Coordinates of C-alpha atoms in Angstrom, one line a residue:
Chain E
M1 CA 90.8 19.8 161.8
K2 CA 94.2 18.6 160.5
I3 CA 96.1 16.2 162.7
L4 CA 99.6 14.9 162.2
V5 CA 100.9 11.8 164.0
C6 CA 104.6 11.0 164.2
L7 CA 105.4 7.3 163.9
K8 CA 108.7 5.5 164.4
Q9 CA 109.7 2.0 163.4
V10 CA 111.6 0.3 166.2
P11 CA 113.1 -3.2 166.7
D12 CA 110.9 -5.3 169.0
P13 CA 112.7 -4.8 172.4
E14 CA 111.8 -8.4 173.2
A15 CA 113.7 -9.7 170.2
N16 CA 117.3 -11.0 170.5
I17 CA 119.1 -7.8 169.7
E18 CA 122.8 -7.8 168.9
I19 CA 125.3 -5.0 168.9
D20 CA 127.2 -3.7 165.8
S21 CA 130.1 -1.9 167.5
T22 CA 131.6 -0.6 164.3
R23 CA 128.4 1.3 163.4
G24 CA 127.6 2.1 167.0
W25 CA 124.1 0.7 166.8
I26 CA 122.3 -2.6 166.8
C27 CA 122.7 -5.2 164.0
E28 CA 120.0 -5.3 161.4
S29 CA 119.1 -9.0 161.0
D30 CA 116.2 -11.1 159.8
G31 CA 115.7 -12.3 163.3
I32 CA 114.5 -8.9 164.5
A33 CA 110.8 -8.0 164.2
Y34 CA 110.4 -4.3 163.4
R35 CA 107.2 -2.7 164.4
M36 CA 105.5 0.6 165.3
N37 CA 106.8 2.2 168.5
L38 CA 104.3 1.3 171.2
Y39 CA 103.7 4.8 172.4
D40 CA 103.1 6.0 168.8
E41 CA 100.3 3.4 168.5
Y42 CA 98.5 5.2 171.4
A43 CA 99.1 8.5 169.7
L44 CA 97.6 7.3 166.4
E45 CA 94.6 5.8 168.2
E46 CA 94.0 9.0 170.0
A47 CA 94.1 10.9 166.7
V48 CA 91.6 8.5 165.1
L49 CA 89.3 8.8 168.1
I50 CA 89.4 12.6 167.8
R51 CA 88.5 12.3 164.1
E52 CA 85.6 10.0 164.9
S53 CA 84.3 12.4 167.5
L54 CA 84.7 15.5 165.4
G55 CA 83.6 14.0 162.1
D56 CA 85.6 16.4 159.9
A57 CA 89.2 15.8 160.7
S58 CA 92.1 14.3 158.7
V59 CA 94.9 12.2 160.3
D60 CA 98.2 12.2 158.5
V61 CA 101.0 9.9 159.7
I62 CA 104.7 10.7 159.1
S63 CA 107.8 8.7 159.6
V64 CA 111.5 9.5 159.2
G65 CA 113.5 6.3 158.5
S66 CA 114.9 3.8 156.1
E67 CA 112.9 2.2 153.4
R68 CA 111.8 -0.5 155.8
A69 CA 110.0 2.2 157.8
A70 CA 107.3 2.4 155.1
A71 CA 105.7 -0.6 156.8
V72 CA 104.7 1.5 159.9
L73 CA 103.0 4.1 157.7
K74 CA 101.1 1.3 155.9
K75 CA 100.1 0.0 159.3
G76 CA 99.1 3.5 160.3
I77 CA 96.7 3.7 157.3
E78 CA 95.4 0.2 158.2
K79 CA 94.6 1.6 161.6
G80 CA 92.7 4.5 160.2
A81 CA 95.2 7.2 159.1
T82 CA 94.2 9.3 156.1
N83 CA 97.6 9.7 154.4
G84 CA 101.2 8.5 155.0
I85 CA 104.3 10.6 154.5
H86 CA 107.7 8.9 154.4
I87 CA 110.9 11.0 154.8
I88 CA 113.5 8.5 153.6
L89 CA 116.9 8.1 155.3
D90 CA 119.6 5.5 154.5
R91 CA 120.4 2.5 156.9
D92 CA 119.4 2.7 160.5
R93 CA 121.9 4.0 163.0
Y94 CA 121.7 6.3 166.0
R95 CA 120.1 9.5 164.8
S96 CA 120.0 12.6 166.9
P97 CA 116.5 13.4 167.9
G98 CA 117.3 17.0 166.8
L99 CA 117.7 15.8 163.2
I100 CA 114.5 13.8 163.1
A101 CA 112.5 16.6 164.7
R102 CA 113.9 19.1 162.2
L103 CA 112.8 17.0 159.2
I104 CA 109.3 16.6 160.6
A105 CA 109.0 20.3 161.6
D106 CA 110.2 21.3 158.1
Y107 CA 107.5 19.2 156.6
A108 CA 104.7 20.3 159.0
R109 CA 105.5 24.0 158.8
D110 CA 102.9 25.9 156.7
R111 CA 100.8 22.9 156.2
G112 CA 98.2 24.1 158.8
Y113 CA 98.1 21.2 161.2
D114 CA 95.9 22.0 164.2
L115 CA 97.3 19.2 166.4
I116 CA 100.5 17.2 166.2
L117 CA 100.8 14.0 168.2
A118 CA 103.8 11.8 169.0
G119 CA 104.5 9.0 171.4
V120 CA 106.0 10.1 174.7
M121 CA 109.2 8.3 173.9
A122 CA 110.8 5.8 171.4
E123 CA 111.4 2.4 172.7
D124 CA 114.8 2.1 171.0
D125 CA 116.7 5.3 171.9
M126 CA 114.4 6.3 174.8
Q127 CA 115.2 9.9 174.3
C128 CA 111.7 11.5 174.8
Q129 CA 112.8 14.5 172.7
V130 CA 111.4 14.4 169.2
G131 CA 107.9 15.6 170.2
P132 CA 109.0 18.6 172.3
L133 CA 111.8 19.5 169.7
I134 CA 109.2 19.6 166.9
A135 CA 107.1 21.9 169.0
S136 CA 110.1 24.2 169.7
Y137 CA 111.1 24.3 166.0
L138 CA 107.5 25.2 165.1
G139 CA 107.0 27.6 168.0
L140 CA 104.0 25.5 169.2
P141 CA 102.9 25.0 172.8
C142 CA 103.6 21.5 174.0
A143 CA 102.4 19.1 176.8
V144 CA 104.0 15.7 177.4
S145 CA 103.0 12.4 178.8
V146 CA 99.3 13.1 178.1
V147 CA 96.8 10.5 179.6
R148 CA 93.6 12.3 178.7
E149 CA 92.7 15.1 176.2
K150 CA 89.5 17.0 175.3
I151 CA 89.3 19.5 172.5
G152 CA 87.2 22.6 173.5
D153 CA 83.9 23.2 171.8
N154 CA 85.2 26.2 169.9
R155 CA 88.2 24.2 168.8
S156 CA 90.6 26.9 170.0
E157 CA 92.0 25.1 172.9
I158 CA 92.6 21.6 174.3
D159 CA 92.3 20.4 177.9
V160 CA 94.8 17.7 178.9
D161 CA 95.9 15.6 181.8
C162 CA 99.6 15.0 182.0
E163 CA 101.1 12.2 184.0
L164 CA 103.6 13.4 186.6
E165 CA 105.3 11.0 189.0
G166 CA 104.0 9.1 192.0
G167 CA 100.5 8.6 190.6
V168 CA 99.8 12.3 190.2
N169 CA 98.3 13.9 187.1
E170 CA 98.3 17.6 186.2
T171 CA 95.6 19.3 184.2
L172 CA 96.6 21.9 181.7
I173 CA 94.8 24.0 179.0
L174 CA 96.8 24.7 175.8
P175 CA 95.8 26.8 172.9
L176 CA 95.5 25.1 169.5
P177 CA 97.6 24.5 167.4
C178 CA 99.8 22.6 169.7
L179 CA 101.8 19.4 170.1
L180 CA 101.1 16.6 172.6
T181 CA 103.2 13.5 173.4
I182 CA 101.0 10.6 174.3
Q183 CA 101.6 8.2 177.2
S184 CA 100.7 4.5 177.0
G185 CA 97.4 3.5 178.4
I186 CA 95.4 6.5 177.3
N187 CA 93.3 4.3 175.1
R188 CA 93.2 0.8 173.6
P189 CA 94.7 0.8 170.2
R190 CA 92.4 -0.9 167.7
Y191 CA 93.1 -3.6 165.2
P192 CA 93.1 -2.7 161.5
S193 CA 89.7 -3.0 159.8
L194 CA 89.4 -5.0 156.6
S195 CA 88.4 -1.9 154.6
N196 CA 91.5 0.0 155.8
V197 CA 93.8 -2.9 155.1
L198 CA 92.5 -3.0 151.5
R199 CA 92.9 0.8 151.3
A200 CA 96.5 0.7 152.7
K201 CA 97.4 -1.8 149.9
E202 CA 96.1 0.5 147.2
Q203 CA 97.2 3.9 148.6
A204 CA 100.6 5.3 147.8
L205 CA 102.7 7.0 150.4
T206 CA 104.1 10.5 149.9
M207 CA 107.9 9.8 149.6
L208 CA 110.3 12.6 150.3
S209 CA 114.1 12.6 150.4
A210 CA 115.6 13.9 153.6
G211 CA 118.1 16.0 151.8
T212 CA 120.8 17.8 153.8
V213 CA 119.7 19.2 157.1
L214 CA 121.7 21.6 159.2
S215 CA 120.9 20.5 162.7
G216 CA 123.7 22.2 164.5
Q217 CA 125.8 20.5 167.1
V218 CA 124.8 16.9 167.9
E219 CA 125.7 14.0 170.1
T220 CA 127.5 11.0 168.8
V221 CA 127.7 7.4 169.9
V222 CA 131.2 6.5 171.0
S223 CA 130.5 3.2 172.8
I224 CA 127.8 0.6 172.8
C225 CA 127.7 -2.5 175.0
Y226 CA 125.5 -4.8 177.0
P227 CA 125.0 -3.5 180.5
E228 CA 127.2 -5.0 183.2
S229 CA 125.6 -8.4 183.3
A230 CA 127.8 -9.3 186.3
V231 CA 125.1 -10.9 188.3
K232 CA 126.0 -10.1 191.9
G233 CA 123.1 -12.0 193.5
T234 CA 122.7 -15.7 194.4
I235 CA 121.2 -17.9 191.7
I236 CA 118.8 -20.3 193.3
K237 CA 119.2 -23.6 191.6
G238 CA 117.3 -26.9 191.5
T239 CA 113.9 -28.2 190.5
P240 CA 111.0 -25.7 190.8
E241 CA 110.1 -27.4 194.1
Q242 CA 113.6 -27.1 195.5
K243 CA 113.8 -23.4 194.4
A244 CA 110.5 -22.7 196.2
E245 CA 111.8 -24.3 199.4
K246 CA 115.1 -22.6 199.3
L247 CA 113.5 -19.2 198.8
L248 CA 111.2 -19.8 201.8
D249 CA 114.2 -20.8 203.9
I250 CA 116.0 -17.6 202.9
L251 CA 112.9 -15.4 203.7
H252 CA 112.6 -17.1 207.1
E253 CA 116.3 -16.6 207.8
K254 CA 115.9 -12.9 207.0
S255 CA 112.8 -12.8 209.2
L256 CA 110.8 -11.6 206.3
L257 CA 108.2 -14.4 206.6
Chain O
M1 CA 126.7 24.6 185.2
L2 CA 123.0 25.2 185.7
I3 CA 120.7 22.8 187.6
L4 CA 117.0 23.3 186.8
I5 CA 114.4 22.2 189.4
D6 CA 110.7 22.6 189.2
T7 CA 108.3 22.2 192.1
I8 CA 104.7 21.2 192.6
N9 CA 102.8 23.5 195.1
N10 CA 106.3 24.9 195.9
T11 CA 107.8 21.7 197.2
T12 CA 109.8 18.8 195.8
A13 CA 111.3 15.6 197.2
D14 CA 114.8 16.0 198.7
S15 CA 116.1 13.3 196.2
I16 CA 116.1 16.1 193.6
F17 CA 119.4 17.2 195.2
E18 CA 121.0 14.2 193.6
L19 CA 121.5 16.6 190.7
I20 CA 124.0 18.6 192.8
S21 CA 126.2 15.4 193.2
F22 CA 126.0 14.9 189.5
A23 CA 127.1 18.4 188.8
E24 CA 129.9 18.3 191.4
M25 CA 131.3 15.0 190.1
L26 CA 131.1 16.3 186.5
A27 CA 133.0 19.4 187.5
G28 CA 135.6 17.2 189.2
T29 CA 138.7 19.2 190.0
E30 CA 137.9 21.8 187.5
Q31 CA 136.8 25.2 188.9
S32 CA 133.2 25.3 187.8
R33 CA 130.4 27.4 189.3
I34 CA 127.2 25.6 189.9
R35 CA 124.0 27.5 190.1
V36 CA 120.6 26.0 191.1
I37 CA 117.5 27.4 189.6
I38 CA 114.3 26.5 191.4
A39 CA 110.9 27.4 189.8
G40 CA 107.7 27.8 191.6
E41 CA 105.2 30.4 192.9
N42 CA 107.0 31.0 196.2
V43 CA 110.0 28.8 196.7
A44 CA 111.9 30.6 199.5
D45 CA 111.9 27.6 201.8
I46 CA 113.1 25.0 199.3
S47 CA 115.7 27.5 197.9
R48 CA 117.2 28.0 201.4
K49 CA 117.4 24.3 201.7
A50 CA 119.1 24.0 198.3
A51 CA 121.6 26.8 199.2
R52 CA 122.9 24.7 202.2
F53 CA 124.7 22.5 199.7
G54 CA 127.0 25.5 199.1
H55 CA 125.9 26.8 195.7
D56 CA 124.0 29.9 194.7
V57 CA 120.3 29.5 194.1
I58 CA 118.0 31.5 191.9
A59 CA 114.4 31.3 193.0
L60 CA 112.4 31.8 189.9
E61 CA 108.9 32.8 191.1
H62 CA 105.7 33.4 189.2
P63 CA 102.0 32.4 189.8
D64 CA 102.1 30.4 186.6
L65 CA 104.9 28.2 188.0
R66 CA 102.9 26.9 191.0
F67 CA 102.3 23.7 189.1
P68 CA 104.7 22.3 186.5
N69 CA 104.7 24.6 183.4
P70 CA 107.6 23.2 181.4
D71 CA 107.4 25.5 178.4
F72 CA 107.2 28.6 180.6
F73 CA 110.1 27.5 182.8
A74 CA 112.2 26.5 179.8
D75 CA 111.7 30.0 178.1
E76 CA 113.1 31.7 181.2
A77 CA 115.9 29.1 181.4
I78 CA 116.8 30.0 177.9
R79 CA 117.3 33.6 179.0
L80 CA 119.4 32.4 181.9
V81 CA 121.5 30.2 179.6
D82 CA 122.1 33.3 177.4
E83 CA 123.2 35.3 180.4
I84 CA 125.2 32.7 182.4
K85 CA 126.6 30.7 179.4
P86 CA 126.9 27.4 181.3
R87 CA 128.8 24.4 179.9
Y88 CA 126.1 22.1 181.0
V89 CA 122.4 22.4 181.9
I90 CA 121.2 19.6 184.2
I91 CA 117.6 18.5 184.9
Q92 CA 116.0 15.5 186.6
H93 CA 114.8 12.8 184.2
T94 CA 111.1 13.0 184.1
M95 CA 109.0 13.4 181.0
R96 CA 108.6 17.1 181.6
G97 CA 112.3 17.3 182.4
C98 CA 113.0 16.0 178.9
Q99 CA 110.6 18.6 177.6
I100 CA 112.4 21.4 179.3
A101 CA 115.8 20.0 178.2
S102 CA 114.7 19.6 174.6
R103 CA 113.3 23.1 174.4
I104 CA 116.4 24.7 175.8
S105 CA 118.6 22.7 173.5
A106 CA 116.5 23.6 170.4
A107 CA 116.6 27.3 171.2
G108 CA 120.4 27.2 171.7
G109 CA 121.2 24.8 169.0
F110 CA 123.1 22.4 171.3
P111 CA 122.8 18.7 172.0
C112 CA 120.6 17.1 174.6
I113 CA 121.0 13.7 176.2
T114 CA 118.2 12.3 178.4
G115 CA 118.1 9.5 181.0
V116 CA 121.9 9.8 181.8
E117 CA 122.9 7.1 184.4
S118 CA 126.7 7.7 184.6
F119 CA 129.6 9.4 182.9
I120 CA 133.3 8.8 182.3
H121 CA 136.1 11.3 181.6
D122 CA 137.8 10.1 178.4
G123 CA 140.7 12.4 177.7
D124 CA 139.3 15.9 177.0
S125 CA 135.8 14.6 176.4
V126 CA 133.1 13.3 178.8
V127 CA 131.1 10.2 177.7
F128 CA 127.6 10.1 179.1
C129 CA 126.0 6.7 179.4
K130 CA 122.4 5.8 179.1
S131 CA 120.2 2.8 178.5
I132 CA 118.5 2.0 175.3
I133 CA 116.0 -0.7 174.1
N134 CA 114.4 -1.2 177.6
G135 CA 117.7 -1.4 179.4
K136 CA 119.1 -4.2 177.2
I137 CA 121.9 -2.1 175.8
T138 CA 124.0 0.8 177.1
V139 CA 125.4 3.5 174.9
G140 CA 128.0 6.2 175.5
L141 CA 127.3 9.5 173.9
V142 CA 129.6 12.5 173.5
P143 CA 127.8 15.9 173.0
G144 CA 129.4 18.1 170.4
G145 CA 130.1 21.8 170.9
E146 CA 130.4 24.0 173.9
R147 CA 127.2 23.4 175.6
A148 CA 124.8 20.5 176.4
A149 CA 121.6 19.7 178.3
F150 CA 121.0 16.5 180.2
T151 CA 118.3 14.7 182.1
V152 CA 119.7 12.5 184.9
L153 CA 117.9 9.3 185.9
P154 CA 116.6 9.5 189.5
G155 CA 118.5 7.3 191.9
A156 CA 121.7 7.3 189.7
F157 CA 123.5 9.6 192.1
R158 CA 123.3 10.2 195.9
V159 CA 122.2 13.5 197.6
P160 CA 125.5 15.1 198.9
D161 CA 126.1 14.6 202.6
I162 CA 126.2 18.1 204.0
T163 CA 127.3 16.9 207.4
A164 CA 130.6 15.8 205.9
G165 CA 133.0 18.6 205.1
H166 CA 132.4 22.3 205.4
R167 CA 129.9 23.8 203.0
V168 CA 129.3 27.6 203.2
P169 CA 125.7 28.1 202.2
G170 CA 125.1 29.8 198.8
Q171 CA 123.1 32.9 198.3
V172 CA 119.5 32.9 197.3
L173 CA 118.5 35.4 194.6
H174 CA 114.9 36.0 193.6
R175 CA 113.9 36.4 190.0
T176 CA 110.7 36.9 188.1
P177 CA 110.4 35.5 184.6
A178 CA 110.7 38.2 181.9
G179 CA 108.4 36.6 179.4
G180 CA 104.8 37.4 178.7
P181 CA 101.9 35.4 180.0
S182 CA 102.2 31.6 179.9
H183 CA 100.6 30.0 176.8
C184 CA 99.7 26.9 178.8
R185 CA 97.4 27.2 181.8
P186 CA 98.2 24.7 184.5
L187 CA 95.0 24.2 186.5
G188 CA 96.2 21.9 189.2
I189 CA 97.1 18.4 190.1
R190 CA 95.3 15.4 191.5
E191 CA 96.0 11.8 192.5
S192 CA 95.1 9.4 189.7
A193 CA 92.5 6.8 190.5
G194 CA 93.4 4.1 193.1
G195 CA 95.5 6.5 195.1
E196 CA 94.6 4.7 198.3
V197 CA 97.3 2.1 197.7
R198 CA 100.1 2.7 200.3
L199 CA 103.1 1.1 198.6
E200 CA 105.5 3.3 200.4
E201 CA 104.4 2.0 203.8
S202 CA 104.6 -1.7 203.0
D203 CA 107.5 -3.9 204.3
V204 CA 107.1 -6.2 201.3
I205 CA 106.1 -5.5 197.7
I206 CA 105.2 -8.3 195.3
A207 CA 105.4 -6.7 191.9
A208 CA 104.0 -8.1 188.6
G209 CA 105.4 -7.4 185.2
R210 CA 104.6 -8.3 181.6
G211 CA 105.6 -11.9 182.3
I212 CA 102.4 -12.5 184.3
G213 CA 100.7 -12.9 180.9
T214 CA 97.1 -12.6 181.9
K215 CA 95.1 -10.5 184.3
E216 CA 94.0 -13.7 186.0
N217 CA 97.6 -14.4 187.1
L218 CA 97.4 -11.3 189.3
D219 CA 95.6 -13.6 191.8
L220 CA 98.9 -15.5 192.1
I221 CA 100.7 -12.3 192.9
R222 CA 98.0 -11.3 195.5
A223 CA 98.2 -14.8 197.0
V224 CA 101.9 -14.5 197.5
A225 CA 101.4 -11.0 199.0
R226 CA 99.0 -12.5 201.6
L227 CA 101.9 -14.7 202.9
F228 CA 103.4 -11.7 204.4
P229 CA 102.1 -9.5 207.3
N230 CA 102.4 -6.1 205.6
A231 CA 102.7 -6.6 201.9
A232 CA 101.3 -4.7 198.9
V233 CA 101.0 -5.5 195.2
G234 CA 103.1 -3.4 192.8
A235 CA 103.3 -3.4 189.0
S236 CA 105.3 -2.4 186.0
R237 CA 104.1 0.0 183.4
T238 CA 102.9 -2.7 181.1
V239 CA 100.5 -4.1 183.7
V240 CA 98.9 -0.8 184.5
D241 CA 98.6 0.1 180.8
Q242 CA 96.7 -3.1 180.3
K243 CA 94.3 -1.8 183.0
W244 CA 95.0 -5.0 185.0
L245 CA 95.8 -2.8 188.0
P246 CA 95.2 1.0 188.7
Y247 CA 98.1 3.4 188.0
A248 CA 98.7 3.9 191.7
H249 CA 100.3 0.5 191.8
Q250 CA 102.9 1.4 189.2
I251 CA 106.6 1.5 190.3
G252 CA 109.2 3.3 188.3
V253 CA 110.2 6.7 187.0
T254 CA 106.6 7.6 186.0
G255 CA 105.1 5.8 189.1
R256 CA 106.1 5.4 192.7
T257 CA 109.5 5.1 194.2
V258 CA 109.7 2.5 196.9
A259 CA 112.3 1.0 199.2
P260 CA 110.7 -2.0 201.1
K261 CA 112.5 -4.6 203.1
L262 CA 111.6 -7.2 200.4
Y263 CA 110.9 -6.5 196.7
M264 CA 109.8 -9.5 194.8
A265 CA 109.8 -8.9 191.0
C266 CA 107.7 -11.4 189.2
G267 CA 107.9 -11.5 185.4
I268 CA 109.5 -8.0 185.3
S269 CA 112.2 -7.6 182.7
G270 CA 113.9 -4.7 184.5
A271 CA 113.9 -1.6 182.3
Q272 CA 115.9 1.2 183.8
Q273 CA 112.6 3.1 184.1
H274 CA 111.4 0.5 186.5
I275 CA 114.6 -0.2 188.4
A276 CA 114.9 3.5 189.2
G277 CA 111.7 3.2 191.3
M278 CA 112.8 0.2 193.4
K279 CA 116.6 0.0 193.5
G280 CA 116.6 1.2 197.2
S281 CA 114.9 -2.0 198.3
Q282 CA 116.8 -3.9 201.0
T283 CA 116.4 -7.4 199.5
V284 CA 115.3 -8.0 195.9
V285 CA 114.1 -11.4 194.7
A286 CA 113.5 -11.7 190.9
V287 CA 111.5 -14.5 189.3
N288 CA 111.7 -14.5 185.5
K289 CA 111.8 -17.2 182.9
D290 CA 114.2 -15.2 180.7
P291 CA 117.7 -15.9 182.0
H292 CA 119.0 -12.7 180.5
A293 CA 116.3 -10.4 182.1
A294 CA 117.9 -7.1 183.1
I295 CA 116.3 -7.3 186.6
F296 CA 118.7 -10.1 187.5
S297 CA 121.6 -7.7 187.5
I298 CA 120.2 -5.9 190.6
A299 CA 118.6 -9.0 192.3
D300 CA 119.9 -10.5 195.5
Y301 CA 118.2 -13.8 194.7
I302 CA 117.6 -15.0 191.2
I303 CA 115.0 -17.6 190.2
V304 CA 114.9 -18.5 186.5
E305 CA 111.5 -20.0 186.4
D306 CA 108.1 -19.5 184.9
L307 CA 106.2 -17.6 187.6
T308 CA 102.9 -19.5 186.9
V309 CA 104.9 -22.7 187.9
F310 CA 107.0 -21.2 190.6
L311 CA 104.5 -19.0 192.6
P312 CA 101.9 -21.8 193.1
L313 CA 104.7 -24.0 194.5
L314 CA 105.9 -21.2 196.8
I315 CA 102.4 -20.8 198.2
E316 CA 101.9 -24.6 198.6
K317 CA 105.3 -25.2 200.3
H318 CA 104.6 -22.3 202.6
A319 CA 101.2 -23.7 203.6
K320 CA 102.9 -27.1 204.4
K321 CA 105.6 -25.5 206.6
R322 CA 103.2 -23.7 208.8

């Protein structure tokens, strides 16, 4: 079984992120830690778990991004991926999910992947599109927000639970090959093993140039700003003790306590 | 414009009709026909309900649509887009909503923007705004070309008030998908574990976010909840992903939507995904040590403090007052 996992490098959302209005994206600075998109970590772990249970599977990881993105592919190998494929783009800026998906779909086409996994969304642009778009371009069935999967004994179908809203899950059966987007919490991503860390150091990535992609009409960023930070509420000030007392007074006044 | 709605067991929450407001506001003064497509196995009732808003409804009915079947629904929607040639295709922002929107946009070669929270008319173009990077930044996007698909964040618009103004009910047409059998087989739905939590019925919700740091600190959240007569413990996605609480406690787009009398957000940063699930709360108190936390923008009372310091003091002072 051949599995492909899509990885994206994202700025740590907890970092102090600044806006670059001329480029319509965020500033690249040394102060920002870049790391693997959280949801992709779960997708990779799920692929590695499948390989461990089947015994005869390979797990390729692919990323479309600037040279810096090679780090997430190395991390992917450290966490157990077989091979890393890097489709290189120039500097980071807003990229239409359609463009990224087309590049990955073009790579994956005719390479015989039985299963393609992606994170349910990227933490930076939060578009939730690349997975389903790849499936559309390749004509594959797709299920999103997967919180459990089990490959059938004859390996011709996969049984999945997808998270809907309000604490409800839906069970679906999809034929293989197919694409799943993985929701966080499906597993517990592992730490790299020493042997895989050493292998990642030695092993070269497959590097491909993005070339020119005709992706049709796209959306463009025309403004970027911090959300209205106008705090409308009351800031409770004082020592921690005073704040606690003030809050209790407010809750009493409102008959909440 | 086309509004696409899917159903679970032929029903959906009334809040789905927020999409009608979005479409009407987007149309503005321009003459634009809005059509609502509702997918399910037998959606006559919900279709009649939708038609009361004054727009025509197409009830798309098939046994394979009894439970969400996004690919199958999208493939028929692609045929409808070809026939009707809408300017915009509008879907609620859920993960499968994004799947449907992506699939339609890929087939038609037009742009797709998900998680839209607002829009502004800027000359001839319309700028659609959405949050990125956990709600820290807002971007305005303009879709190129003649057509675009969107998912709209739940709670961003209000359901139209049909008692105000005269709305002549639209017609309901029934339609069967033309495509072959569905590739995916939806088998059914079930509550995830821990479904006994009744968040929706609680007057007070004390919610824990990433800022609680350790599972042990949940005891603090529970202790605060016990101060109130009818309180429950809620959580952000991070907390349930860590398995510190069952998924039934999760509040937000992928979890529960709540509107208690008091919502106390403890260590919650306030990503739009979370805020969408609790913005209807009457009073919001937010405790976070990060003075820039996005949750503060919707809080009525703001406490910049480490919750492991603040909550024990709150419990202690309350005990003394009694």
